[in-house]
Short mmCIF file of C-alpha atoms and ligand atoms in Angstrom, two decimals:
data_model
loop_
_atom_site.label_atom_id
_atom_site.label_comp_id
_atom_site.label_asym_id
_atom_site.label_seq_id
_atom_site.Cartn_x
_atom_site.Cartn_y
_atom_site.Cartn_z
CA UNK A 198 59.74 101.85 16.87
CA UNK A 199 56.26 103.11 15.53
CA UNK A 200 56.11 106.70 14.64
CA UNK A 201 60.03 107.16 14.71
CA UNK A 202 59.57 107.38 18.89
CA UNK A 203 62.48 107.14 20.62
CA UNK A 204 62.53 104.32 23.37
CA UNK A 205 61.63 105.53 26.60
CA UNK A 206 63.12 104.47 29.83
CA UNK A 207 60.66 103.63 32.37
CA UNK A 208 62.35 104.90 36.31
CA UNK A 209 61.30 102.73 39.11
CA UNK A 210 61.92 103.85 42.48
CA UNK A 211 61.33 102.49 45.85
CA UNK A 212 58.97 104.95 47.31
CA UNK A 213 57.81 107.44 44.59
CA UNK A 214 55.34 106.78 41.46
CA UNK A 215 57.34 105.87 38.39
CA UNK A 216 58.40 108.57 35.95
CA UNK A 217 59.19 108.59 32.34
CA UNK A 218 61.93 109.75 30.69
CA UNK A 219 62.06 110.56 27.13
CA UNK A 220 65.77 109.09 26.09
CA UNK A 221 68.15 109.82 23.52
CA UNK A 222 69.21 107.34 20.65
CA UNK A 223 72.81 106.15 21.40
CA UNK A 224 74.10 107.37 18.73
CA UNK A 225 72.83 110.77 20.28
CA UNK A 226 74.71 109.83 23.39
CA UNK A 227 77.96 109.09 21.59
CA UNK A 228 77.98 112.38 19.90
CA UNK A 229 77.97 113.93 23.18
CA UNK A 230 81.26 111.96 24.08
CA UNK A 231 82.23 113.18 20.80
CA UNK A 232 81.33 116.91 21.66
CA UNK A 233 83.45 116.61 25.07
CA UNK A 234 86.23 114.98 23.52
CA UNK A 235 86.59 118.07 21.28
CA UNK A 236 85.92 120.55 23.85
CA UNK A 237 89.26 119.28 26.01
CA UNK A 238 90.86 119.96 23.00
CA UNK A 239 91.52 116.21 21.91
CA UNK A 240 90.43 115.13 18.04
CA UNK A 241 87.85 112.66 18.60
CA UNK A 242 89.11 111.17 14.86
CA UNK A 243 92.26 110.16 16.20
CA UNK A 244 92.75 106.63 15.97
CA UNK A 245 92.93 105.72 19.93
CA UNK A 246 90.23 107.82 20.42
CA UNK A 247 87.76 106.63 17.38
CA UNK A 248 86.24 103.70 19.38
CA UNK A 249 86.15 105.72 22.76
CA UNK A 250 82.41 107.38 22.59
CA UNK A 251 80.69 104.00 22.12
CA UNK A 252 82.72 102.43 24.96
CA UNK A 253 81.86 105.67 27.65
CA UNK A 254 77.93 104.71 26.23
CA UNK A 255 78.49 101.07 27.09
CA UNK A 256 80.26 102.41 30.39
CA UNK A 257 77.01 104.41 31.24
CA UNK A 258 74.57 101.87 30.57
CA UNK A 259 76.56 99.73 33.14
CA UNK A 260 77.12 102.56 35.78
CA UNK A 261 73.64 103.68 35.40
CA UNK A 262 71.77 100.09 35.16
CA UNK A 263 69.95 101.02 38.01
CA UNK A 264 67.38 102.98 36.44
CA UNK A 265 65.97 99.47 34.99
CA UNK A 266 66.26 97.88 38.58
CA UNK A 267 63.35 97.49 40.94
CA UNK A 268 64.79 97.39 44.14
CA UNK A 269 61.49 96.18 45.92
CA UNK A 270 61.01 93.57 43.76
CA UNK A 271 64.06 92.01 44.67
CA UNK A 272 62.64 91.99 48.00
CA UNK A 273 59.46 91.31 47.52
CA UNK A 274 59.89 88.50 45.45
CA UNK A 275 62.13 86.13 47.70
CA UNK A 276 61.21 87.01 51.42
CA UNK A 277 60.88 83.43 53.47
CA UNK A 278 59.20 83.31 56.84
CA UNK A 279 61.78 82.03 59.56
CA UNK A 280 59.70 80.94 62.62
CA UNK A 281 61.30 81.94 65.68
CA UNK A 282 64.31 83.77 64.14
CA UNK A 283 64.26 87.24 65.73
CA UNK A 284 67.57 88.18 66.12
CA UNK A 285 69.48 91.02 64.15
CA UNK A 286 70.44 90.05 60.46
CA UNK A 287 73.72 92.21 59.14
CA UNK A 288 75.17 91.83 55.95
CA UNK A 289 78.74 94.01 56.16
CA UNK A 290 80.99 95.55 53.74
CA UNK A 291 78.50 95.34 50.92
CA UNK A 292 80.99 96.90 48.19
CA UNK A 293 79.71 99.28 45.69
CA UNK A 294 80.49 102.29 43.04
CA UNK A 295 78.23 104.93 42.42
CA UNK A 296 78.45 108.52 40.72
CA UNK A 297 77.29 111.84 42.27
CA UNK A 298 74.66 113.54 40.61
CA UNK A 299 76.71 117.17 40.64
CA UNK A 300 79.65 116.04 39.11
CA UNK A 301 79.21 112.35 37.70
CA UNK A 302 82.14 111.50 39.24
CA UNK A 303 82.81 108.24 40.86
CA UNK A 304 81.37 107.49 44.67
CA UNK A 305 83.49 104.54 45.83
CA UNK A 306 82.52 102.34 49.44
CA UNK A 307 81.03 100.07 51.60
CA UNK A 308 77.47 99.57 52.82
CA UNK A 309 76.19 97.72 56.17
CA UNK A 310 72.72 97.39 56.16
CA UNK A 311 71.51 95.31 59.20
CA UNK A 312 67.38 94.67 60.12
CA UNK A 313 65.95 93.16 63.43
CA UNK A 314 63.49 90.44 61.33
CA UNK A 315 59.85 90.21 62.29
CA UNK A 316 58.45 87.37 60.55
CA UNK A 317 60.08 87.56 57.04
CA UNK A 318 63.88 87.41 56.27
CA UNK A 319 65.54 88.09 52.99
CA UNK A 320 68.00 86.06 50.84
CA UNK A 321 71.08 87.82 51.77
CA UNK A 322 72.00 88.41 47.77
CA UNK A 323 69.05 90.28 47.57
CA UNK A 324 70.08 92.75 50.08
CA UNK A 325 73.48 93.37 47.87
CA UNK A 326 71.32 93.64 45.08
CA UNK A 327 69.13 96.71 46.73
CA UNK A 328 72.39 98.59 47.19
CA UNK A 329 73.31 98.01 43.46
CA UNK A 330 70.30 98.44 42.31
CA UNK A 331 70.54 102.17 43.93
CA UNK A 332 74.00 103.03 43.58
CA UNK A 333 73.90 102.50 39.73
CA UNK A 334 72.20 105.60 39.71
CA UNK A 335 73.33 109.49 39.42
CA UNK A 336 73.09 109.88 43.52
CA UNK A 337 73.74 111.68 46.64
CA UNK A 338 75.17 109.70 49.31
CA UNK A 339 72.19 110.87 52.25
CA UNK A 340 69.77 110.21 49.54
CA UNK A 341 71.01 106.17 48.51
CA UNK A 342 71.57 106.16 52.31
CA UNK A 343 67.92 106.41 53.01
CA UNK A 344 67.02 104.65 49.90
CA UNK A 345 68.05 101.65 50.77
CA UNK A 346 66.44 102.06 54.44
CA UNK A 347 63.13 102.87 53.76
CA UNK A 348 62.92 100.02 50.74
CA UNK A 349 64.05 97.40 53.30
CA UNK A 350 61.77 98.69 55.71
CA UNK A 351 58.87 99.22 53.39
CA UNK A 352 58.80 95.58 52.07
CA UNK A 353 60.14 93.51 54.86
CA UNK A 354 58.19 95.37 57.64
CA UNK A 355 61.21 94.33 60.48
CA UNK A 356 61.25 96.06 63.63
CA UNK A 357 63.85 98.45 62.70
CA UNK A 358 66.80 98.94 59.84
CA UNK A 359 70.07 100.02 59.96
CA UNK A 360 72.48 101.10 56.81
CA UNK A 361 75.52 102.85 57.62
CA UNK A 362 77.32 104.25 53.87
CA UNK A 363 81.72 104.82 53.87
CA UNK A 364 82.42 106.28 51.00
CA UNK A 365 85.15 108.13 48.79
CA UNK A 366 83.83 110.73 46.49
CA UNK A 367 86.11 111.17 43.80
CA UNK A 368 84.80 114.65 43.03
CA UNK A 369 86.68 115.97 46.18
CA UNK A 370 89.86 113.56 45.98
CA UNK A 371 90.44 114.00 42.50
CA UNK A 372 89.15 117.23 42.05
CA UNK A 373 88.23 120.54 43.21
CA UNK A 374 89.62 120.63 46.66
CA UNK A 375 91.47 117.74 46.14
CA UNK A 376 91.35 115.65 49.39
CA UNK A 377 92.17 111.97 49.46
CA UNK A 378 91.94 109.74 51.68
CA UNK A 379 88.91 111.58 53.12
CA UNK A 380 85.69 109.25 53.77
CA UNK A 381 82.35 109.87 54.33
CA UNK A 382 80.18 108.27 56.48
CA UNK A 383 76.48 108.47 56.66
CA UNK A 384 73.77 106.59 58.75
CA UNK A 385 70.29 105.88 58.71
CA UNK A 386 68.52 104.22 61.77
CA UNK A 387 64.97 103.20 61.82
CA UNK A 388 62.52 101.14 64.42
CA UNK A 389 64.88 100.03 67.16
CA UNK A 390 67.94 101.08 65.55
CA UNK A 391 66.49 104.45 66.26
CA UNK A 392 64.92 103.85 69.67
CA UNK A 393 67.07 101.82 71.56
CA UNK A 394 70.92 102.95 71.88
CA UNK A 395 71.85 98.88 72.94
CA UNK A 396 70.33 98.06 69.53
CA UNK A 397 72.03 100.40 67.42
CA UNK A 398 75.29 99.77 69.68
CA UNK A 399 75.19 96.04 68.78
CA UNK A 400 75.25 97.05 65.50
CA UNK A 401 77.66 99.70 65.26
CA UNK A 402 80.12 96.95 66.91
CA UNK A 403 78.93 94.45 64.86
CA UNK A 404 80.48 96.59 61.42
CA UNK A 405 83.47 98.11 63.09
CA UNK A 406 81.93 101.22 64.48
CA UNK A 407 82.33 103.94 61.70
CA UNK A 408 79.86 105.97 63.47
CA UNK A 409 79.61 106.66 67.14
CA UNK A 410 77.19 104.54 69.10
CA UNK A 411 75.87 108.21 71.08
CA UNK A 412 73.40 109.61 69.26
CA UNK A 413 71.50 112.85 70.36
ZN1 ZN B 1042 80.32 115.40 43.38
#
């Protein structure tokens, strides 16, 4: 790279301008490993251990692929118009890992996103792709939540959007108060899902009700 710059990671994001981030070399990034691995008091020359900071690295570039991901484009790019078609679309138990931005520890669930089309439909793939494409991120749970909402609703303009996250956040089950078992479920409603309790209902049913259908 000219000038000895280091590459730089251009962040896309659904709804805010693009930002850049000035990145590390890997070999940076593996001396970190390096660094912890010492600081638990393990010899990071040891011979099980000699490969381990360039596998975490590979590890992070797959957790963290997001980054690189355009989550509207995957959206944008494959929307078909379905004449006539106007009746709710859910895709359940989209499966995905994630890692929580205050301890980097793993988020493990399930998402249901469901939309009431109005004109344009998606591939359903693509909707699995806008969770992964946000989960592979350092996150909050409310935040991907909402995420994923306002992207679907942004790009395929439908008269409302559901996603509904259950999650296990291994920062509580594993550690600190230590807690399995416990899930957590968040919800975001928009359009009709918001407006009309029969709507959101149908839905709720539809994925297996993790959240109650009365909302205030
Ligand atoms: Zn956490």
């Amino acid at each position: 790279m000219a000038n000895g710059d280091k590459p730089r990671l251009s962040v896309a994001t659904c709804s805010s301008t693009p930002s850049v981030i000035q990145r590390p070399s890997r070999a940076e990034a593996e001396d970190a490993v390096r660094t912890l691995i010492r600081w638990v008091g393990e010899d990071p020359d040891r011979e099980g251990l000699k490969d381990t900071p360039a596998r975490v690295a590979r590890g992070y570039e797959d957790w963290f692929s997001g980054y690189a991901n355009d989550p509207e484009g995957y959206l944008a790019r494959t929307f078909e118009e379905v004449h006539g078609y106007d009746e709710m679309v859910v895709l359940r138990d989209i499966r995905f890992e994630s890692h929580c931005e205050h301890h980097l520890a793993a988020i493990i669930g399930r998402v249901h996103v469901g939309y009431l089309p109005d004109r344009k439909v998606v591939g359903i793939s693509k909707l699995a792709r806008v969770v992964d494409a946000y989960a592979r991120r350092m996150q909050v749970q409310e935040r991907m939540n909402s995420q994923i909402a306002n992207c679907i609703q942004h790009v395929l303009e439908p008269k409302g959007v559901a996603v509904v996250i259950e999650a296990s956040h291994q920062c509580m089950t594993t550690r600190g108060v230590h807690k399995p078992g416990v899930v957590m479920v968040t919800s975001t409603m928009l359009g009709a899902f918001r407006e009309d309790a029969r709507t959101r209902r149908e839905f709720l049913n539809m994925i297996g009700n993790p959240v109650s259908g009365e909302r205030s």
